[in-house]
Amino acid sequence: MNTLFGEKKEGATKIVLKSVDEYPEAPVSLGTTLSNFTGDWRTFIPVIDDEKCVKCYICWKFCPEPAIFIREDGYVGVDYDYCKGCGICANECPTKAITMEKEEK
Amino acid sequence: MEYKPIRKVVSGNYAAAYAVKHARVEVVAAYPITPQTSIIEKIAEFIANDEIENIQYVPVESEHSAMAASIGASATGARAFTATSAQGLALMHEMLHWAAGARLPIVMVDVNRAMAPPWSVWDDQTDSLSQRDTGWMQFYAENNQEVYDGVLMAFKIAETVNLPAMVIESAFILSHTYDVVEMIPQELVDEFLPPRKPLYTLTDFDNPISVGALGTPSDYYEFRYKLAKAMEDAKKVIHEVGKEFGERFGRDYSQMIELYRTEDADFVFMGMGSLMGTVKQAVDLLREEGYKVGAAKVRWFRPFPSEELYELAKNVQAIAVLDRNFSFGQEGILFNEAKGALYNTDAKPLMKNYIVGLGGRDFTVNDVRKIAENMKAIIDKGELDVEVDWYHLKR
């Protein structure tokens, strides 16, 4: 399998493919864009309260980007390179474990 | 296993349905439209009678949905098929770009039918040629045998280069006319056409992907180049698969342009689809009458066989391009493409465009004779009378 678009490289904030040969044959990706990380679109940031989280993973299912991931301890984390702050996770969370807070930059 | 063909008397549409069965297609999503309907009716009958295993038939509410469902199925890694005609194909147009752009090897039979208005259900190539720039390969069948063979080869070629392919047959002239078709025993089809190996699948849950993601200006261009290159590479694959088909089953499709009695021809008739059967018969008669003529049947219109056309054009004085289609404001589409392909070469035969058979107008051996007389006069004079000739027009 070719290297997928949006596959995160260590320390990278954005993937830039320099030659046409580096591109995969078909335009498939891990998120809704091919190579752009969408984290810099964000105004609000999701903050997760592990104590309220019941590990239902509804946030993971609803996230339109590959921004929510499941941590080794079973709770969920947020990949801020992809999270564009849309708030769907907070809206869908049945236990209100996710709150959207204004991000200080 | 030795190849012994199974001979059946079938319509062009049934030939397509049998090819779908033998290709072990996994998903068919289609909407009935005249004259395509009997293709999907026959497939539905196969499924109802348990004659095909492991197949899903999706009855959709429009052709746009038929192509959308085919795209979804193909993206999971399944072998997908659909069929349509004319306005139905036009309704699919937007989705055709999605299929090609996502590099999904869907195979579709388009039964050539004239675009309305005036409302028509008869043969005309303008529907499929209107889809020229969608990134689909296009194979034009001359007879029912080529419909059957074409579908089987189209799957193999499409799945090798990861591009979708159309197999195109004439409304009624092929779709509803019965003829002997030599079919291939299932085991031998299976050897020729192994299960599909997709580039990516939506059902690989360990490696989830999204298909149809946003491509910003920094990446879109490269994917268009990849698609263009796949089309170019397809020429070699078409040659190889056509040759292999010939070696296995006795009917050679290695050439994208089939040449008929062109070796010493002064001029040739060039065209696509069922009308070339009439032309070949006319060539035989004209040869008896002393005309040195041949026929050049363009099998694959996309990718366009420029190199083969150049080889032909070097050796003839003139080419009569017979177009059962028209691009308004310009000329016949095959004529336009053929002239364009030769412009930067040193082959410059006289080329004249005859617009024939639109909307199912009868095109006969006698018509070919009249065109031959006209072509001979042009060659003797050394210049064209008119470039585009609306041959049948009631004057």
PDB file of N, CA and C in Angstrom, chain B residues 167-232:
ATOM      1  N   VAL B 167     -18.205  -0.049 -22.155  1.00  0.00           N
ATOM      2  CA  VAL B 167     -18.318  -0.873 -23.346  1.00  0.00           C
ATOM      3  C   VAL B 167     -19.588  -0.400 -24.041  1.00  0.00           C
ATOM      4  N   ILE B 168     -19.455  -0.023 -25.307  1.00  0.00           N
ATOM      5  CA  ILE B 168     -20.544   0.696 -25.967  1.00  0.00           C
ATOM      6  C   ILE B 168     -21.082  -0.115 -27.145  1.00  0.00           C
ATOM      7  N   GLU B 169     -22.392  -0.290 -27.157  1.00  0.00           N
ATOM      8  CA  GLU B 169     -23.042  -1.035 -28.247  1.00  0.00           C
ATOM      9  C   GLU B 169     -24.191  -0.200 -28.807  1.00  0.00           C
ATOM     10  N   SER B 170     -24.599  -0.498 -30.027  1.00  0.00           N
ATOM     11  CA  SER B 170     -25.617   0.288 -30.724  1.00  0.00           C
ATOM     12  C   SER B 170     -27.025  -0.088 -30.278  1.00  0.00           C
ATOM     13  N   ALA B 171     -27.861   0.936 -30.087  1.00  0.00           N
ATOM     14  CA  ALA B 171     -29.268   0.695 -29.758  1.00  0.00           C
ATOM     15  C   ALA B 171     -29.928  -0.143 -30.843  1.00  0.00           C
ATOM     16  N   PHE B 172     -30.620  -1.168 -30.438  1.00  0.00           N
ATOM     17  CA  PHE B 172     -31.420  -2.054 -31.296  1.00  0.00           C
ATOM     18  C   PHE B 172     -30.612  -2.804 -32.343  1.00  0.00           C
ATOM     19  N   ILE B 173     -29.729  -2.093 -33.074  1.00  0.00           N
ATOM     20  CA  ILE B 173     -28.924  -2.760 -34.105  1.00  0.00           C
ATOM     21  C   ILE B 173     -28.149  -3.912 -33.454  1.00  0.00           C
ATOM     22  N   LEU B 174     -27.650  -3.671 -32.238  1.00  0.00           N
ATOM     23  CA  LEU B 174     -27.032  -4.762 -31.474  1.00  0.00           C
ATOM     24  C   LEU B 174     -27.880  -5.148 -30.257  1.00  0.00           C
ATOM     25  N   SER B 175     -28.358  -4.154 -29.538  1.00  0.00           N
ATOM     26  CA  SER B 175     -28.958  -4.437 -28.225  1.00  0.00           C
ATOM     27  C   SER B 175     -30.121  -5.425 -28.294  1.00  0.00           C
ATOM     28  N   HIS B 176     -30.914  -5.348 -29.371  1.00  0.00           N
ATOM     29  CA  HIS B 176     -32.099  -6.203 -29.467  1.00  0.00           C
ATOM     30  C   HIS B 176     -32.053  -7.158 -30.662  1.00  0.00           C
ATOM     31  N   THR B 177     -30.905  -7.277 -31.298  1.00  0.00           N
ATOM     32  CA  THR B 177     -30.790  -8.163 -32.456  1.00  0.00           C
ATOM     33  C   THR B 177     -30.008  -9.407 -32.057  1.00  0.00           C
ATOM     34  N   TYR B 178     -30.572 -10.568 -32.414  1.00  0.00           N
ATOM     35  CA  TYR B 178     -29.988 -11.835 -31.977  1.00  0.00           C
ATOM     36  C   TYR B 178     -28.942 -12.329 -32.955  1.00  0.00           C
ATOM     37  N   ASP B 179     -27.879 -12.874 -32.406  1.00  0.00           N
ATOM     38  CA  ASP B 179     -26.778 -13.365 -33.229  1.00  0.00           C
ATOM     39  C   ASP B 179     -26.054 -14.448 -32.423  1.00  0.00           C
ATOM     40  N   VAL B 180     -25.265 -15.257 -33.126  1.00  0.00           N
ATOM     41  CA  VAL B 180     -24.502 -16.288 -32.419  1.00  0.00           C
ATOM     42  C   VAL B 180     -23.335 -15.631 -31.683  1.00  0.00           C
ATOM     43  N   VAL B 181     -23.214 -15.934 -30.401  1.00  0.00           N
ATOM     44  CA  VAL B 181     -22.073 -15.446 -29.620  1.00  0.00           C
ATOM     45  C   VAL B 181     -21.356 -16.648 -29.023  1.00  0.00           C
ATOM     46  N   GLU B 182     -20.040 -16.684 -29.220  1.00  0.00           N
ATOM     47  CA  GLU B 182     -19.235 -17.759 -28.634  1.00  0.00           C
ATOM     48  C   GLU B 182     -18.868 -17.363 -27.220  1.00  0.00           C
ATOM     49  N   MET B 183     -19.413 -18.083 -26.252  1.00  0.00           N
ATOM     50  CA  MET B 183     -19.107 -17.765 -24.850  1.00  0.00           C
ATOM     51  C   MET B 183     -18.026 -18.701 -24.328  1.00  0.00           C
ATOM     52  N   ILE B 184     -17.387 -18.239 -23.269  1.00  0.00           N
ATOM     53  CA  ILE B 184     -16.212 -18.942 -22.755  1.00  0.00           C
ATOM     54  C   ILE B 184     -16.614 -19.694 -21.490  1.00  0.00           C
ATOM     55  N   PRO B 185     -16.201 -20.963 -21.373  1.00  0.00           N
ATOM     56  CA  PRO B 185     -16.537 -21.708 -20.148  1.00  0.00           C
ATOM     57  C   PRO B 185     -16.031 -20.968 -18.898  1.00  0.00           C
ATOM     58  N   GLN B 186     -16.816 -21.060 -17.828  1.00  0.00           N
ATOM     59  CA  GLN B 186     -16.536 -20.287 -16.611  1.00  0.00           C
ATOM     60  C   GLN B 186     -15.099 -20.468 -16.102  1.00  0.00           C
ATOM     61  N   GLU B 187     -14.609 -21.699 -16.105  1.00  0.00           N
ATOM     62  CA  GLU B 187     -13.261 -21.944 -15.554  1.00  0.00           C
ATOM     63  C   GLU B 187     -12.203 -21.156 -16.333  1.00  0.00           C
ATOM     64  N   LEU B 188     -12.409 -21.066 -17.643  1.00  0.00           N
ATOM     65  CA  LEU B 188     -11.418 -20.354 -18.461  1.00  0.00           C
ATOM     66  C   LEU B 188     -11.543 -18.839 -18.301  1.00  0.00           C
ATOM     67  N   VAL B 189     -12.775 -18.367 -18.081  1.00  0.00           N
ATOM     68  CA  VAL B 189     -12.935 -16.939 -17.773  1.00  0.00           C
ATOM     69  C   VAL B 189     -12.221 -16.643 -16.459  1.00  0.00           C
ATOM     70  N   ASP B 190     -12.390 -17.541 -15.480  1.00  0.00           N
ATOM     71  CA  ASP B 190     -11.750 -17.335 -14.176  1.00  0.00           C
ATOM     72  C   ASP B 190     -10.227 -17.265 -14.291  1.00  0.00           C
ATOM     73  N   GLU B 191      -9.669 -18.068 -15.191  1.00  0.00           N
ATOM     74  CA  GLU B 191      -8.210 -18.021 -15.399  1.00  0.00           C
ATOM     75  C   GLU B 191      -7.796 -16.698 -16.027  1.00  0.00           C
ATOM     76  N   PHE B 192      -8.618 -16.240 -16.976  1.00  0.00           N
ATOM     77  CA  PHE B 192      -8.321 -14.988 -17.677  1.00  0.00           C
ATOM     78  C   PHE B 192      -8.529 -13.784 -16.762  1.00  0.00           C
ATOM     79  N   LEU B 193      -9.586 -13.851 -15.964  1.00  0.00           N
ATOM     80  CA  LEU B 193      -9.981 -12.700 -15.137  1.00  0.00           C
ATOM     81  C   LEU B 193     -10.035 -13.107 -13.667  1.00  0.00           C
ATOM     82  N   PRO B 194      -8.887 -13.070 -12.984  1.00  0.00           N
ATOM     83  CA  PRO B 194      -8.863 -13.435 -11.566  1.00  0.00           C
ATOM     84  C   PRO B 194      -9.576 -12.382 -10.718  1.00  0.00           C
ATOM     85  N   PRO B 195      -9.854 -12.677  -9.431  1.00  0.00           N
ATOM     86  CA  PRO B 195     -10.525 -11.680  -8.587  1.00  0.00           C
ATOM     87  C   PRO B 195      -9.747 -10.369  -8.545  1.00  0.00           C
ATOM     88  N   ARG B 196     -10.486  -9.298  -8.344  1.00  0.00           N
ATOM     89  CA  ARG B 196      -9.887  -7.967  -8.344  1.00  0.00           C
ATOM     90  C   ARG B 196      -8.964  -7.759  -7.141  1.00  0.00           C
ATOM     91  N   LYS B 197      -7.852  -7.064  -7.397  1.00  0.00           N
ATOM     92  CA  LYS B 197      -6.968  -6.647  -6.298  1.00  0.00           C
ATOM     93  C   LYS B 197      -7.017  -5.125  -6.220  1.00  0.00           C
ATOM     94  N   PRO B 198      -7.826  -4.581  -5.301  1.00  0.00           N
ATOM     95  CA  PRO B 198      -7.991  -3.121  -5.284  1.00  0.00           C
ATOM     96  C   PRO B 198      -6.770  -2.405  -4.705  1.00  0.00           C
ATOM     97  N   LEU B 199      -6.575  -1.159  -5.144  1.00  0.00           N
ATOM     98  CA  LEU B 199      -5.502  -0.311  -4.601  1.00  0.00           C
ATOM     99  C   LEU B 199      -5.728  -0.054  -3.118  1.00  0.00           C
ATOM    100  N   TYR B 200      -6.978   0.315  -2.796  1.00  0.00           N
ATOM    101  CA  TYR B 200      -7.381   0.618  -1.415  1.00  0.00           C
ATOM    102  C   TYR B 200      -8.784   0.072  -1.247  1.00  0.00           C
ATOM    103  N   THR B 201      -9.170  -0.217  -0.011  1.00  0.00           N
ATOM    104  CA  THR B 201     -10.568  -0.574   0.196  1.00  0.00           C
ATOM    105  C   THR B 201     -11.103   0.126   1.440  1.00  0.00           C
ATOM    106  N   LEU B 202     -12.377   0.482   1.337  1.00  0.00           N
ATOM    107  CA  LEU B 202     -13.046   1.090   2.488  1.00  0.00           C
ATOM    108  C   LEU B 202     -13.273   0.067   3.595  1.00  0.00           C
ATOM    109  N   THR B 203     -13.156  -1.216   3.263  1.00  0.00           N
ATOM    110  CA  THR B 203     -13.452  -2.246   4.249  1.00  0.00           C
ATOM    111  C   THR B 203     -12.195  -2.811   4.910  1.00  0.00           C
ATOM    112  N   ASP B 204     -11.043  -2.151   4.700  1.00  0.00           N
ATOM    113  CA  ASP B 204      -9.840  -2.527   5.435  1.00  0.00           C
ATOM    114  C   ASP B 204      -9.862  -1.715   6.739  1.00  0.00           C
ATOM    115  N   PHE B 205     -10.463  -2.302   7.775  1.00  0.00           N
ATOM    116  CA  PHE B 205     -10.739  -1.517   8.981  1.00  0.00           C
ATOM    117  C   PHE B 205      -9.485  -1.204   9.793  1.00  0.00           C
ATOM    118  N   ASP B 206      -8.392  -1.936   9.514  1.00  0.00           N
ATOM    119  CA  ASP B 206      -7.139  -1.613  10.194  1.00  0.00           C
ATOM    120  C   ASP B 206      -6.451  -0.410   9.550  1.00  0.00           C
ATOM    121  N   ASN B 207      -6.805  -0.145   8.334  1.00  0.00           N
ATOM    122  CA  ASN B 207      -6.239   1.004   7.623  1.00  0.00           C
ATOM    123  C   ASN B 207      -7.363   1.857   7.047  1.00  0.00           C
ATOM    124  N   PRO B 208      -8.085   2.543   7.932  1.00  0.00           N
ATOM    125  CA  PRO B 208      -9.244   3.296   7.443  1.00  0.00           C
ATOM    126  C   PRO B 208      -8.836   4.445   6.514  1.00  0.00           C
ATOM    127  N   ILE B 209      -9.646   4.667   5.494  1.00  0.00           N
ATOM    128  CA  ILE B 209      -9.368   5.755   4.552  1.00  0.00           C
ATOM    129  C   ILE B 209     -10.651   6.522   4.259  1.00  0.00           C
ATOM    130  N   SER B 210     -10.479   7.721   3.738  1.00  0.00           N
ATOM    131  CA  SER B 210     -11.627   8.396   3.152  1.00  0.00           C
ATOM    132  C   SER B 210     -11.342   8.598   1.664  1.00  0.00           C
ATOM    133  N   VAL B 211     -12.399   8.437   0.865  1.00  0.00           N
ATOM    134  CA  VAL B 211     -12.290   8.580  -0.585  1.00  0.00           C
ATOM    135  C   VAL B 211     -13.024   9.855  -0.977  1.00  0.00           C
ATOM    136  N   GLY B 212     -12.417  10.634  -1.846  1.00  0.00           N
ATOM    137  CA  GLY B 212     -13.062  11.874  -2.277  1.00  0.00           C
ATOM    138  C   GLY B 212     -12.755  13.035  -1.370  1.00  0.00           C
ATOM    139  N   ALA B 213     -11.565  13.016  -0.761  1.00  0.00           N
ATOM    140  CA  ALA B 213     -11.161  14.100   0.143  1.00  0.00           C
ATOM    141  C   ALA B 213     -10.849  15.376  -0.636  1.00  0.00           C
ATOM    142  N   LEU B 214     -10.739  16.477   0.104  1.00  0.00           N
ATOM    143  CA  LEU B 214     -10.437  17.774  -0.507  1.00  0.00           C
ATOM    144  C   LEU B 214      -9.001  17.815  -0.998  1.00  0.00           C
ATOM    145  N   GLY B 215      -8.805  18.223  -2.240  1.00  0.00           N
ATOM    146  CA  GLY B 215      -7.461  18.393  -2.780  1.00  0.00           C
ATOM    147  C   GLY B 215      -7.208  19.864  -3.034  1.00  0.00           C
ATOM    148  N   THR B 216      -6.307  20.433  -2.278  1.00  0.00           N
ATOM    149  CA  THR B 216      -6.025  21.866  -2.428  1.00  0.00           C
ATOM    150  C   THR B 216      -5.193  22.094  -3.698  1.00  0.00           C
ATOM    151  N   PRO B 217      -5.038  23.339  -4.124  1.00  0.00           N
ATOM    152  CA  PRO B 217      -4.247  23.608  -5.339  1.00  0.00           C
ATOM    153  C   PRO B 217      -2.842  23.008  -5.306  1.00  0.00           C
ATOM    154  N   SER B 218      -2.330  22.719  -4.117  1.00  0.00           N
ATOM    155  CA  SER B 218      -0.975  22.164  -4.059  1.00  0.00           C
ATOM    156  C   SER B 218      -0.932  20.672  -4.394  1.00  0.00           C
ATOM    157  N   ASP B 219      -2.086  20.005  -4.464  1.00  0.00           N
ATOM    158  CA  ASP B 219      -2.070  18.570  -4.744  1.00  0.00           C
ATOM    159  C   ASP B 219      -2.949  18.130  -5.916  1.00  0.00           C
ATOM    160  N   TYR B 220      -4.000  18.886  -6.232  1.00  0.00           N
ATOM    161  CA  TYR B 220      -4.957  18.461  -7.250  1.00  0.00           C
ATOM    162  C   TYR B 220      -4.275  18.146  -8.576  1.00  0.00           C
ATOM    163  N   TYR B 221      -3.380  19.026  -8.973  1.00  0.00           N
ATOM    164  CA  TYR B 221      -2.693  18.943 -10.264  1.00  0.00           C
ATOM    165  C   TYR B 221      -1.968  17.605 -10.452  1.00  0.00           C
ATOM    166  N   GLU B 222      -1.284  17.150  -9.407  1.00  0.00           N
ATOM    167  CA  GLU B 222      -0.531  15.899  -9.487  1.00  0.00           C
ATOM    168  C   GLU B 222      -1.459  14.703  -9.726  1.00  0.00           C
ATOM    169  N   PHE B 223      -2.638  14.751  -9.096  1.00  0.00           N
ATOM    170  CA  PHE B 223      -3.570  13.634  -9.302  1.00  0.00           C
ATOM    171  C   PHE B 223      -4.128  13.634 -10.720  1.00  0.00           C
ATOM    172  N   ARG B 224      -4.282  14.819 -11.307  1.00  0.00           N
ATOM    173  CA  ARG B 224      -4.732  14.864 -12.698  1.00  0.00           C
ATOM    174  C   ARG B 224      -3.655  14.282 -13.618  1.00  0.00           C
ATOM    175  N   TYR B 225      -2.403  14.578 -13.304  1.00  0.00           N
ATOM    176  CA  TYR B 225      -1.318  14.004 -14.100  1.00  0.00           C
ATOM    177  C   TYR B 225      -1.309  12.484 -13.988  1.00  0.00           C
ATOM    178  N   LYS B 226      -1.532  11.993 -12.759  1.00  0.00           N
ATOM    179  CA  LYS B 226      -1.544  10.531 -12.548  1.00  0.00           C
ATOM    180  C   LYS B 226      -2.644   9.881 -13.385  1.00  0.00           C
ATOM    181  N   LEU B 227      -3.804  10.537 -13.433  1.00  0.00           N
ATOM    182  CA  LEU B 227      -4.917   9.997 -14.213  1.00  0.00           C
ATOM    183  C   LEU B 227      -4.571  10.001 -15.709  1.00  0.00           C
ATOM    184  N   ALA B 228      -3.974  11.106 -16.147  1.00  0.00           N
ATOM    185  CA  ALA B 228      -3.577  11.209 -17.556  1.00  0.00           C
ATOM    186  C   ALA B 228      -2.564  10.127 -17.911  1.00  0.00           C
ATOM    187  N   LYS B 229      -1.646   9.879 -16.995  1.00  0.00           N
ATOM    188  CA  LYS B 229      -0.608   8.875 -17.250  1.00  0.00           C
ATOM    189  C   LYS B 229      -1.207   7.471 -17.282  1.00  0.00           C
ATOM    190  N   ALA B 230      -2.172   7.229 -16.379  1.00  0.00           N
ATOM    191  CA  ALA B 230      -2.836   5.918 -16.365  1.00  0.00           C
ATOM    192  C   ALA B 230      -3.528   5.662 -17.706  1.00  0.00           C
ATOM    193  N   MET B 231      -4.138   6.697 -18.266  1.00  0.00           N
ATOM    194  CA  MET B 231      -4.780   6.572 -19.570  1.00  0.00           C
ATOM    195  C   MET B 231      -3.747   6.224 -20.646  1.00  0.00           C
ATOM    196  N   GLU B 232      -2.610   6.882 -20.580  1.00  0.00           N
ATOM    197  CA  GLU B 232      -1.546   6.622 -21.555  1.00  0.00           C
ATOM    198  C   GLU B 232      -1.021   5.193 -21.384  1.00  0.00           C
TER     199      GLU B 232
END
